[in-house]
Coordinates of C-alpha atoms (C1' of nucleotides) in Angstrom, one line a residue:
Chain A
M64 CA 46.4 70.4 144.8
S65 CA 44.3 68.2 146.6
E66 CA 47.3 65.9 147.9
G67 CA 49.4 68.6 149.1
I68 CA 53.1 69.9 148.1
D69 CA 54.9 67.0 149.5
G70 CA 53.6 64.4 146.7
R71 CA 52.4 62.2 149.2
R72 CA 48.5 61.0 149.8
G73 CA 46.9 60.3 153.0
D74 CA 48.5 57.2 153.3
G75 CA 52.1 58.6 153.7
R76 CA 53.1 57.0 150.3
P77 CA 54.5 58.6 147.7
A78 CA 52.4 59.5 144.9
A79 CA 52.6 58.4 141.1
G80 CA 55.6 60.0 139.6
G81 CA 57.2 60.7 142.9
Y82 CA 61.0 61.0 142.9
D83 CA 63.1 57.9 142.3
A84 CA 66.8 58.5 142.6
T85 CA 67.7 55.0 140.9
D86 CA 65.9 55.5 138.0
E87 CA 67.6 59.2 137.8
H88 CA 70.7 57.3 138.0
R89 CA 70.2 55.5 134.9
F90 CA 69.0 58.3 133.1
L91 CA 71.9 60.3 133.8
A92 CA 74.5 57.8 132.5
G93 CA 73.1 58.0 129.2
Y94 CA 72.8 61.8 129.1
D95 CA 74.7 63.7 126.3
P96 CA 75.7 67.1 127.8
N97 CA 76.4 68.5 124.4
A98 CA 72.8 68.4 123.4
F99 CA 72.0 71.3 125.3
A100 CA 75.0 73.6 125.5
P101 CA 74.1 76.1 122.8
A102 CA 75.7 79.3 124.7
A103 CA 78.6 80.8 126.1
V104 CA 78.6 82.3 129.6
T105 CA 80.7 84.6 131.1
V106 CA 81.2 87.2 133.6
D107 CA 81.7 90.9 133.7
V108 CA 82.8 93.0 136.9
V109 CA 81.9 96.6 137.7
A110 CA 84.3 97.1 140.2
L111 CA 84.2 100.3 141.8
T112 CA 86.4 102.2 144.1
I113 CA 86.6 106.0 145.1
R114 CA 89.8 108.2 144.3
D115 CA 90.0 111.8 145.1
G116 CA 86.4 112.0 146.1
L117 CA 85.1 110.8 142.5
P118 CA 83.9 107.6 141.9
H119 CA 86.1 105.4 139.7
V120 CA 85.6 102.1 137.6
L121 CA 87.8 99.8 136.5
L122 CA 88.2 99.2 132.8
G123 CA 90.6 97.6 130.4
R124 CA 91.3 98.1 126.8
R125 CA 90.8 94.8 124.5
A126 CA 93.4 93.7 123.1
R127 CA 91.8 90.6 121.0
H128 CA 88.4 90.4 118.6
P129 CA 86.0 91.1 119.1
Q130 CA 85.3 94.8 119.7
R131 CA 89.7 94.9 119.9
G132 CA 90.5 98.5 121.1
R133 CA 87.2 99.2 122.6
W134 CA 87.2 99.9 127.0
A135 CA 85.4 97.2 128.6
L136 CA 84.7 96.2 131.7
P137 CA 87.0 93.0 133.1
G138 CA 85.4 89.9 132.5
G139 CA 85.8 86.3 131.1
F140 CA 84.3 82.9 130.3
V141 CA 82.7 81.1 133.3
R142 CA 85.3 78.0 133.2
A143 CA 82.8 75.0 133.5
R144 CA 85.5 72.2 133.4
D145 CA 89.1 72.2 133.8
S146 CA 90.6 73.6 130.9
A147 CA 94.3 74.6 130.1
A148 CA 94.0 78.0 131.3
G149 CA 93.2 76.7 135.0
P150 CA 91.1 74.8 137.1
A151 CA 86.9 75.1 136.6
D152 CA 84.9 77.6 138.7
P153 CA 83.0 76.4 141.3
D154 CA 80.7 79.0 141.5
L155 CA 79.8 82.0 139.4
P156 CA 81.2 84.7 142.4
D157 CA 84.6 82.7 141.9
A158 CA 84.5 83.3 138.3
A159 CA 83.9 86.9 139.2
L160 CA 86.7 87.2 141.5
R161 CA 89.3 85.6 139.3
V162 CA 88.8 87.8 136.6
L163 CA 89.3 90.7 138.7
T164 CA 92.3 89.4 140.2
E165 CA 93.9 88.9 136.8
K166 CA 93.9 93.2 136.7
T167 CA 94.4 93.9 140.3
P168 CA 95.5 92.5 143.8
L169 CA 92.4 92.4 146.0
P170 CA 92.2 93.2 149.8
A171 CA 90.9 90.6 152.1
E172 CA 87.5 92.0 152.5
I173 CA 85.4 93.0 149.4
H174 CA 81.6 93.4 148.6
L175 CA 80.9 91.2 146.0
E176 CA 77.2 91.3 145.1
Q177 CA 75.4 90.2 141.5
L178 CA 74.2 92.9 139.5
G179 CA 71.9 91.0 136.9
T180 CA 72.5 88.9 133.7
Y181 CA 72.6 90.2 130.1
G182 CA 71.3 87.3 127.4
A183 CA 70.4 89.4 124.0
I184 CA 70.7 87.3 121.3
D185 CA 73.1 89.8 119.6
R186 CA 74.9 91.2 122.2
D187 CA 78.0 89.4 121.1
P188 CA 79.1 88.9 117.4
R189 CA 80.5 85.8 117.9
M190 CA 77.6 83.6 119.2
R191 CA 75.1 83.6 121.8
V192 CA 76.7 84.9 125.0
I193 CA 75.2 85.1 128.5
S194 CA 77.2 87.5 130.7
V195 CA 76.6 87.5 134.5
A196 CA 77.9 90.9 135.7
Y197 CA 78.9 91.3 139.3
M198 CA 79.8 94.7 141.1
V199 CA 82.6 95.0 143.3
L200 CA 82.9 97.6 145.9
A201 CA 86.4 98.3 147.3
P202 CA 88.8 100.8 149.1
D203 CA 91.2 102.7 147.1
L204 CA 93.2 99.9 145.1
P205 CA 96.6 100.3 143.3
D206 CA 96.7 101.1 139.5
P207 CA 95.6 97.8 137.9
R208 CA 97.9 95.1 135.8
T209 CA 97.4 94.8 131.9
G210 CA 96.6 91.1 131.3
R211 CA 96.4 88.7 128.5
D212 CA 93.7 89.9 126.7
T213 CA 93.9 93.5 127.8
A214 CA 96.4 95.9 126.0
E215 CA 95.6 98.8 128.9
A216 CA 93.6 98.8 132.0
A217 CA 92.9 101.8 134.5
W218 CA 90.5 103.1 137.0
V219 CA 88.2 105.5 135.2
P220 CA 86.3 108.4 136.6
W221 CA 82.7 108.1 136.0
T222 CA 82.6 111.5 135.1
A223 CA 84.4 110.5 131.8
L224 CA 81.7 108.3 131.5
G225 CA 78.4 110.1 131.6
Y226 CA 77.8 110.0 135.3
G227 CA 77.9 112.4 138.2
E228 CA 78.4 116.1 137.8
G229 CA 80.3 117.9 134.8
A230 CA 79.5 114.3 133.5
D231 CA 81.1 114.1 129.9
T232 CA 78.4 112.9 126.9
G233 CA 79.5 109.1 127.9
H234 CA 81.7 107.2 125.9
E235 CA 80.6 103.8 124.4
L236 CA 82.2 100.7 126.0
A237 CA 82.3 97.6 124.2
F238 CA 79.3 95.2 123.4
D239 CA 76.3 96.4 125.9
H240 CA 79.0 97.1 129.2
T241 CA 77.1 100.9 129.1
R242 CA 74.3 99.8 130.3
V243 CA 75.7 97.3 132.5
L244 CA 77.9 100.3 134.1
G245 CA 74.4 102.1 134.2
D246 CA 72.9 99.7 136.3
A247 CA 75.8 99.4 138.6
V248 CA 75.8 103.1 139.1
E249 CA 72.0 103.0 139.6
R250 CA 72.2 99.8 142.4
A251 CA 75.1 101.5 144.3
R252 CA 73.3 104.9 144.4
S253 CA 70.1 103.2 145.8
K254 CA 71.9 100.9 147.9
L255 CA 73.7 103.5 150.0
E256 CA 70.4 104.8 151.0
Y257 CA 69.3 101.5 152.9
T258 CA 72.1 99.7 153.5
A259 CA 75.2 100.0 155.1
L260 CA 77.3 99.8 152.1
A261 CA 79.3 102.5 152.0
T262 CA 81.6 101.3 154.2
A263 CA 82.9 99.0 151.7
F264 CA 84.7 101.7 150.2
L265 CA 86.5 103.2 153.4
P266 CA 89.4 101.0 154.9
P267 CA 88.6 99.3 158.4
A268 CA 89.0 102.6 160.3
F269 CA 87.7 105.9 158.8
T270 CA 86.0 109.1 160.1
I271 CA 82.4 110.5 159.9
T272 CA 83.6 112.9 157.5
E273 CA 85.3 110.2 155.4
L274 CA 81.8 108.1 155.2
R275 CA 80.0 111.3 154.3
G276 CA 82.5 111.8 151.1
V277 CA 81.4 108.6 150.2
Y278 CA 77.8 109.4 150.1
E279 CA 78.7 112.8 148.4
A280 CA 80.6 110.9 145.7
V281 CA 78.4 108.2 144.6
W282 CA 75.1 110.5 145.0
G283 CA 77.0 113.5 143.3
R284 CA 75.5 115.9 145.9
T285 CA 76.7 117.6 149.1
L286 CA 74.9 116.9 152.2
H287 CA 74.4 118.7 155.7
A288 CA 77.5 117.8 157.6
A289 CA 76.0 118.3 161.1
N290 CA 72.9 116.5 160.0
F291 CA 74.5 113.5 158.6
H292 CA 76.5 113.1 161.8
R293 CA 73.7 113.1 163.7
K294 CA 71.7 110.5 161.7
I295 CA 74.9 108.2 161.4
L296 CA 75.5 107.8 164.9
A297 CA 71.6 107.6 165.6
T298 CA 71.3 104.7 163.2
P299 CA 72.0 101.4 165.4
G300 CA 74.7 99.3 164.1
F301 CA 76.1 101.2 161.4
V302 CA 79.2 102.1 162.7
E303 CA 80.8 101.8 166.1
D304 CA 83.5 104.0 167.9
T305 CA 87.3 102.5 168.0
G306 CA 88.1 105.0 170.6
E307 CA 90.8 106.3 168.4
L308 CA 91.4 109.5 166.6
A309 CA 92.7 109.9 163.4
D310 CA 96.2 111.2 162.7
R311 CA 95.5 114.9 161.7
G312 CA 92.5 117.3 162.0
G313 CA 92.9 118.1 158.3
S314 CA 95.7 119.9 156.2
G315 CA 94.7 123.4 157.6
G316 CA 94.4 122.4 161.0
G317 CA 91.2 121.5 162.8
R318 CA 90.2 119.2 165.4
R319 CA 90.9 115.7 164.9
A320 CA 88.0 113.4 164.0
R321 CA 87.2 110.0 166.0
L322 CA 87.9 107.0 164.0
Y323 CA 85.1 104.4 163.7
R324 CA 84.4 100.9 162.3
A325 CA 81.8 99.0 160.5
G326 CA 79.3 98.1 162.4
G327 CA 77.2 95.0 162.4
A328 CA 74.0 96.0 160.7
A329 CA 73.7 95.2 157.0
L330 CA 70.3 97.2 156.6
L331 CA 69.8 100.4 157.8
H332 CA 66.7 101.4 159.8
P333 CA 65.6 103.8 159.3
P334 CA 67.2 104.5 156.0
L335 CA 69.2 107.4 154.6
L336 CA 67.0 109.0 152.0
R337 CA 68.7 111.1 149.0
G338 CA 65.5 112.3 148.1
T339 CA 65.2 115.9 149.8
Q340 CA 68.1 116.9 151.9
Chain B
M84 CA 95.2 107.0 131.7
S85 CA 97.1 110.2 130.3
E86 CA 95.1 109.9 126.9
G87 CA 91.6 109.7 128.0
I88 CA 88.9 107.4 127.8
D89 CA 88.2 107.6 124.2
G90 CA 91.6 105.6 123.2
R91 CA 92.4 108.9 121.1
R92 CA 95.7 111.1 121.6
G93 CA 95.8 114.9 121.3
D94 CA 96.0 115.3 117.7
G95 CA 92.5 113.4 117.5
R96 CA 93.3 110.4 115.7
P97 CA 92.8 106.9 116.8
A98 CA 95.7 105.3 119.5
A99 CA 97.4 102.0 118.4
G100 CA 94.8 99.1 119.0
G101 CA 91.7 101.1 118.5
Y102 CA 88.7 99.6 117.2
D103 CA 88.7 98.4 113.6
A104 CA 85.4 96.9 112.2
T105 CA 87.3 95.3 109.1
D106 CA 89.7 93.4 111.2
E107 CA 87.0 92.2 113.3
H108 CA 85.1 90.8 110.4
R109 CA 87.7 89.1 109.1
F110 CA 88.0 87.6 112.6
L111 CA 84.7 86.5 113.1
A112 CA 84.5 84.8 109.5
G113 CA 87.0 82.1 111.4
Y114 CA 85.5 81.9 114.5
D115 CA 84.0 78.0 116.0
P116 CA 81.4 78.9 118.4
N117 CA 81.4 75.2 119.9
A118 CA 84.9 76.2 121.4
F119 CA 83.3 78.1 124.0
A120 CA 80.0 76.8 124.9
P121 CA 80.7 74.5 127.8
A122 CA 77.3 75.4 129.8
A123 CA 73.4 75.4 129.2
V124 CA 71.3 78.4 130.2
T125 CA 67.9 78.2 131.7
V126 CA 65.4 80.3 132.9
D127 CA 63.7 79.3 136.1
V128 CA 60.4 81.7 137.0
V129 CA 58.9 82.6 140.4
A130 CA 55.5 83.5 139.7
L131 CA 53.6 85.0 142.5
T132 CA 50.2 86.0 143.1
I133 CA 47.8 86.4 145.9
R134 CA 44.8 84.2 146.7
D135 CA 42.8 84.4 149.8
G136 CA 44.7 87.0 151.2
L137 CA 47.9 84.7 151.1
P138 CA 50.4 84.7 148.4
H139 CA 50.8 81.5 146.2
V140 CA 53.7 80.5 144.2
L141 CA 53.3 78.6 140.7
L142 CA 54.8 75.3 141.0
G143 CA 54.9 71.8 138.5
R144 CA 56.0 68.3 139.3
R145 CA 58.8 67.3 137.3
A146 CA 57.4 64.8 134.4
R147 CA 61.1 63.9 133.4
H148 CA 64.6 63.3 134.6
P149 CA 66.3 65.1 136.4
Q150 CA 64.5 65.3 139.4
R151 CA 61.2 63.6 138.8
G152 CA 58.3 63.6 140.7
R153 CA 60.0 66.6 142.8
W154 CA 58.0 70.3 142.6
A155 CA 60.0 72.4 140.7
L156 CA 59.6 76.6 139.6
P157 CA 58.2 76.5 136.1
G158 CA 61.6 76.9 133.8
G159 CA 63.4 75.8 130.7
F160 CA 66.6 75.7 128.4
V161 CA 67.2 79.2 126.6
R162 CA 66.7 78.9 122.8
A163 CA 70.1 80.0 121.6
R164 CA 68.7 79.4 117.9
D165 CA 65.8 78.0 116.3
S166 CA 65.0 74.5 117.3
A167 CA 62.7 71.8 116.7
A168 CA 61.0 73.2 119.8
G169 CA 60.2 76.8 118.1
P170 CA 62.2 79.9 117.6
A171 CA 65.1 81.5 119.2
D172 CA 64.4 83.7 122.2
P173 CA 65.5 87.2 121.7
D174 CA 66.6 88.0 125.0
L175 CA 66.0 86.2 128.3
P176 CA 62.9 88.1 129.7
D177 CA 61.1 86.2 126.3
A178 CA 62.5 82.8 127.4
A179 CA 61.0 83.6 131.0
L180 CA 57.8 84.3 129.8
R181 CA 57.7 81.4 127.1
V182 CA 58.1 78.9 129.7
L183 CA 55.4 80.6 132.0
T184 CA 52.8 80.9 129.3
E185 CA 53.3 76.9 129.1
K186 CA 51.7 77.0 132.4
T187 CA 49.5 79.8 132.2
P188 CA 47.7 82.6 130.1
L189 CA 48.9 85.7 131.0
P190 CA 47.1 88.9 131.4
A191 CA 48.1 92.1 129.5
E192 CA 50.3 93.3 132.0
I193 CA 52.4 91.8 134.3
H194 CA 55.2 92.5 136.5
L195 CA 58.7 90.6 135.3
E196 CA 61.7 91.5 136.8
Q197 CA 65.2 89.4 137.0
L198 CA 66.0 88.1 140.4
G199 CA 69.5 86.4 139.8
T200 CA 71.2 83.9 138.2
Y201 CA 72.4 80.7 140.0
G202 CA 75.2 78.5 138.4
A203 CA 77.0 76.2 141.1
I204 CA 79.1 73.8 139.2
D205 CA 76.9 71.0 140.6
R206 CA 73.5 72.3 141.0
D207 CA 72.5 70.0 137.8
P208 CA 73.7 66.6 137.8
R209 CA 73.5 66.4 133.8
M210 CA 76.0 69.3 133.5
R211 CA 76.7 72.7 134.4
V212 CA 73.7 74.8 134.0
I213 CA 73.3 78.3 134.4
S214 CA 70.0 79.3 135.8
V215 CA 68.5 82.8 135.3
A216 CA 65.6 83.3 137.4
Y217 CA 62.9 85.9 137.3
M218 CA 60.1 86.6 139.2
V219 CA 56.5 87.5 138.1
L220 CA 54.1 89.5 140.1
A221 CA 50.4 89.0 138.6
P222 CA 46.6 89.2 139.8
D223 CA 45.0 86.0 140.6
L224 CA 45.5 83.9 137.6
P225 CA 43.7 80.8 136.7
D226 CA 44.7 77.3 137.5
P227 CA 47.5 76.3 135.5
R228 CA 47.5 73.5 132.8
T229 CA 50.0 70.8 132.5
G230 CA 52.7 70.8 130.2
R231 CA 55.2 68.5 128.3
D232 CA 57.6 68.4 131.1
T233 CA 55.0 68.5 134.1
A234 CA 52.9 65.9 135.4
E235 CA 51.0 68.2 137.7
A236 CA 50.8 72.2 138.3
A237 CA 49.3 74.4 140.9
W238 CA 49.5 77.4 142.8
V239 CA 50.9 76.5 146.0
P240 CA 50.5 79.0 149.0
W241 CA 53.7 79.5 150.4
T242 CA 52.9 78.8 153.9
A243 CA 53.3 75.2 152.6
L244 CA 56.8 76.2 151.7
G245 CA 58.3 77.7 155.2
Y246 CA 57.4 81.1 154.5
G247 CA 55.0 83.6 156.6
E248 CA 52.6 82.7 159.5
G249 CA 51.9 79.1 160.5
A250 CA 54.5 78.2 158.4
D251 CA 55.3 74.6 157.5
T252 CA 59.1 73.2 158.1
G253 CA 59.6 73.7 154.7
H254 CA 59.2 71.3 151.8
E255 CA 61.9 70.7 149.5
L256 CA 62.0 71.6 145.8
A257 CA 63.8 70.3 143.1
F258 CA 67.7 71.6 142.5
D259 CA 68.3 74.7 144.2
H260 CA 64.7 76.2 143.7
T261 CA 64.2 76.3 147.5
R262 CA 67.0 78.9 147.7
V263 CA 65.6 80.8 144.7
L264 CA 62.0 81.1 146.1
G265 CA 63.7 82.3 149.1
D266 CA 65.6 85.1 147.7
A267 CA 62.1 86.0 145.6
V268 CA 60.3 86.0 148.8
E269 CA 62.7 88.5 150.2
R270 CA 62.8 90.6 147.0
A271 CA 59.1 90.9 147.1
R272 CA 58.9 91.8 150.4
S273 CA 61.8 94.3 150.2
K274 CA 60.5 96.2 147.0
L275 CA 56.9 96.7 148.6
E276 CA 58.9 99.2 151.1
Y277 CA 60.4 101.4 148.5
T278 CA 58.3 100.9 145.2
A279 CA 55.0 100.8 144.0
L280 CA 54.9 97.3 143.0
A281 CA 52.0 95.9 145.2
T282 CA 49.9 97.2 142.5
A283 CA 51.0 94.1 140.0
F284 CA 49.2 91.9 142.3
L285 CA 45.7 93.6 142.1
P286 CA 43.3 94.4 138.9
P287 CA 43.0 97.4 137.4
A288 CA 40.9 99.0 139.6
F289 CA 41.3 98.6 143.5
T290 CA 40.4 99.6 146.8
I291 CA 43.0 100.7 149.6
T292 CA 42.1 97.7 151.3
E293 CA 42.4 95.8 148.9
L294 CA 46.2 97.1 148.5
R295 CA 46.6 96.9 152.2
G296 CA 45.6 93.2 152.1
V297 CA 48.8 92.7 149.7
Y298 CA 51.0 94.2 152.0
E299 CA 49.7 92.2 154.8
A300 CA 49.8 89.1 152.6
V301 CA 53.6 89.4 151.6
W302 CA 54.7 90.8 154.7
G303 CA 52.8 88.4 156.8
R304 CA 51.4 90.7 159.6
T305 CA 48.7 93.3 160.2
L306 CA 48.8 97.2 159.3
H307 CA 46.8 99.9 160.6
A308 CA 44.3 100.4 158.6
A309 CA 43.7 104.3 159.0
N310 CA 47.2 105.0 159.1
F311 CA 48.2 103.1 155.8
H312 CA 45.1 104.9 154.3
R313 CA 46.7 108.3 155.0
K314 CA 50.1 107.1 153.8
I315 CA 49.0 106.2 150.5
L316 CA 47.0 109.0 149.7
A317 CA 50.1 111.1 150.7
T318 CA 52.4 109.5 148.4
P319 CA 52.6 111.2 145.3
G320 CA 51.7 109.1 142.3
F321 CA 51.3 105.8 144.3
V322 CA 47.6 105.8 143.2
E323 CA 44.9 107.8 141.7
D324 CA 41.6 108.3 142.5
T325 CA 39.2 106.4 139.5
G326 CA 36.0 108.6 140.4
E327 CA 34.0 105.3 141.2
L328 CA 33.4 103.1 144.2
A329 CA 33.5 99.7 144.6
D330 CA 30.4 97.1 144.0
R331 CA 29.6 96.4 147.7
G332 CA 30.9 97.2 150.7
G333 CA 31.7 93.8 151.8
S334 CA 29.9 90.7 152.7
G335 CA 28.3 91.7 156.1
G336 CA 27.5 95.4 155.4
G337 CA 29.7 98.4 155.2
R338 CA 30.5 101.4 153.4
R339 CA 31.5 101.1 149.6
A340 CA 35.0 101.8 149.2
R341 CA 36.6 104.1 146.9
L342 CA 38.3 102.6 143.7
Y343 CA 42.0 103.7 142.8
R344 CA 44.4 102.8 140.0
A345 CA 47.9 102.6 139.8
G346 CA 49.5 106.1 139.6
G347 CA 52.7 106.7 137.4
A348 CA 55.2 106.6 139.9
A349 CA 57.6 103.6 140.4
L350 CA 59.5 104.7 143.3
L351 CA 57.9 105.8 146.8
H352 CA 58.8 108.9 148.2
P353 CA 59.1 108.4 151.2
P354 CA 58.9 104.9 151.5
L355 CA 56.5 102.5 153.7
L356 CA 59.1 100.9 156.2
R357 CA 58.2 97.6 157.6
G358 CA 60.2 97.9 160.4
T359 CA 58.1 99.6 163.3
Q360 CA 54.1 99.4 162.4
Chain C
dA75 C1' 102.2 133.1 173.8
dA76 C1' 98.2 134.6 171.4
dG77 C1' 95.3 134.8 167.6
dA78 C1' 92.9 133.7 163.4
dG79 C1' 91.6 130.0 160.6
dA80 C1' 89.6 125.2 160.0
dA81 C1' 87.2 120.9 160.8
dA82 C1' 84.7 117.9 164.0
dA83 C1' 81.1 117.5 167.0
dA84 C1' 77.2 119.3 169.6
dC85 C1' 73.4 122.1 170.1
dT86 C1' 68.9 124.6 169.2
dC87 C1' 64.5 124.7 166.9
dA88 C1' 60.8 124.7 163.4
dC89 C1' 58.1 121.5 160.7
dC90 C1' 56.5 117.1 159.4
dA91 C1' 55.9 112.3 159.4
dT92 C1' 54.7 108.6 162.5
dG93 C1' 51.5 105.5 165.7
dA94 C1' 47.9 104.8 168.2
dG95 C1' 43.5 105.5 168.7
dA96 C1' 38.6 107.9 168.2
dA97 C1' 35.0 109.4 165.8
dC98 C1' 32.4 110.0 161.6
dA99 C1' 30.0 107.9 157.3
dA100 C1' 28.1 104.7 154.5
dC101 C1' 26.2 100.5 153.6
dT102 C1' 23.7 95.5 155.1
dG103 C1' 20.7 92.8 157.0
dG104 C1' 17.2 91.9 160.4
Chain D
dC216 C1' 14.5 101.4 162.9
dC217 C1' 18.5 99.7 164.6
dA218 C1' 23.2 96.6 165.4
dG219 C1' 26.8 95.2 163.1
dT220 C1' 30.5 96.0 159.7
dT221 C1' 33.4 98.6 156.9
dG222 C1' 35.8 102.6 154.7
dT223 C1' 37.2 107.3 155.6
dT224 C1' 38.6 111.1 158.3
dC225 C1' 40.3 113.5 162.7
dT226 C1' 43.3 114.2 166.7
dC227 C1' 47.2 114.3 169.5
dA228 C1' 51.5 112.7 171.6
dT229 C1' 56.2 111.5 170.1
dG230 C1' 60.2 111.5 167.4
dG231 C1' 62.7 112.2 163.1
dT232 C1' 64.4 115.7 159.9
dG233 C1' 66.4 120.1 157.3
dA234 C1' 68.7 124.3 158.7
dG235 C1' 71.3 127.0 161.4
dT236 C1' 74.2 128.3 165.2
dT237 C1' 77.7 127.4 168.6
dT238 C1' 81.1 125.0 171.3
dT239 C1' 85.5 122.2 170.9
dT240 C1' 90.2 121.2 169.7
dC241 C1' 93.5 121.2 166.4
dT242 C1' 97.2 123.8 163.0
dC243 C1' 99.3 128.1 161.3
dT244 C1' 100.7 132.3 161.9
dT245 C1' 102.7 136.8 163.8

DNA sequence: AAGAGAAAAACTCACCATGAGAACAACTGG
DNA sequence: CCAGTTGTTCTCATGGTGAGTTTTTCTCTT
């Protein structure tokens, strides 16, 4: 590394072996893409929402082989080129949104983030399948519709999948989706601590109590209401006041809550730690 | 979702469309893997180490097309099946370690974690290439060796790539590797806050001052030595005392520092925030 | 209309973690 | 022995936190 990162020597001319676009063009003309296409790429989506104070995940029962009849995350092959099924996916997030909209209509603003990629050689019996997993957080969505590859689709509370209090033993999902879902749960729990992600589960206007409900649902524990209130308002940029009040102060009476919207901050300073309280 | 997640009804028998292994076997016998292999999968590795108080990243200059002559992260195709080049990669981390050992010998214990996957349709001119990026943190490693696809390889300080103080304008790497490196830098900076990851940059026994050096190098700022010392020792499981002292107390004299080893904790409670101090 | 009950929001207080600086301890080289 | 350097401990003011109480504002009942 005596000549520096840019591949130029002291005289300012490209070093031997420097980048040459014309030569590259000739190379590409004779390249055979099929020589290096030994794997299929899919996207799988962990869509999370909160219903009745409990996190739910979107699952479908597989209508086709392999693993026909097992519950699975929504997913599908990434379209590398235009196919009979439709246009190519420009990028991986586009593919994730495409397979998700086959199951449920999506609101204008949702949170989509990449979880990780799973590629063990035997995770799919057909061939080597590399699966890029995405996590979607959304406010309460309508019941899903069934699709071409799905016999049945539903929002399933994650207590039925081995998470949260009163958890079941954990049902087995297709492929390695149990592990993918577990990674999503841990990611969601952890990101609530140091990001403003909780608002992604709520409609545009919400109360502090509803926000606390998100934390309690995802973390599976109760929080001190007064301290939570103080902490949220003390964290700059987390929420901002809309100046309006919620319609009713609860079923059995009570003061009407103030309505807030999500603030501009993505990261929380200081974070909301689940450790102690 | 009236019948529960496991696909059984009240009578305990599988519901219509339940999982059927025998039928699936027949399906797989007639499956053509090439029908769904429209993309190539590669791994790219962001290997970080600290030299002379500055983070360095391992780069190689490409000896082949495409992007011949440009600096790039170590990487290569995932081997889906045994090839002329060698045995198949059982999982993606195996592939990441394989491409890395082509450049440098690795110590027994390194930190390897997945960064993310990049799959924009035009990120490689040959064909659709999905790249799974990994981040490796290691103690100071020897200078790299050149490989089959690499004309030249080197540890490059990340000030030469647009990060840290006195940063250059940022040189352009091959493909989208500038973005991948940027994501790695942000990931490393962030994970130092709430995990015990900093010890991955250090040898098995280290002093508190060396540990602080890791934080200062990665975050690009100085920290209050006394408060850092107190905080580290107050965080349970971060480090444990070896009972020994470092060889010398520095070049110009000074007290000999106590030696610590990494503790068992992976997560820090409470975290070390870079926000204020 | 008055009062009970309920939910949201504000307040109080003891305690702990933090930032900043000073002081002390242990070592090297002249 | 002394100056300089580095590692470690101590002090103190400040601010955030956990826990509980009080106040405000609403609904429902009588």
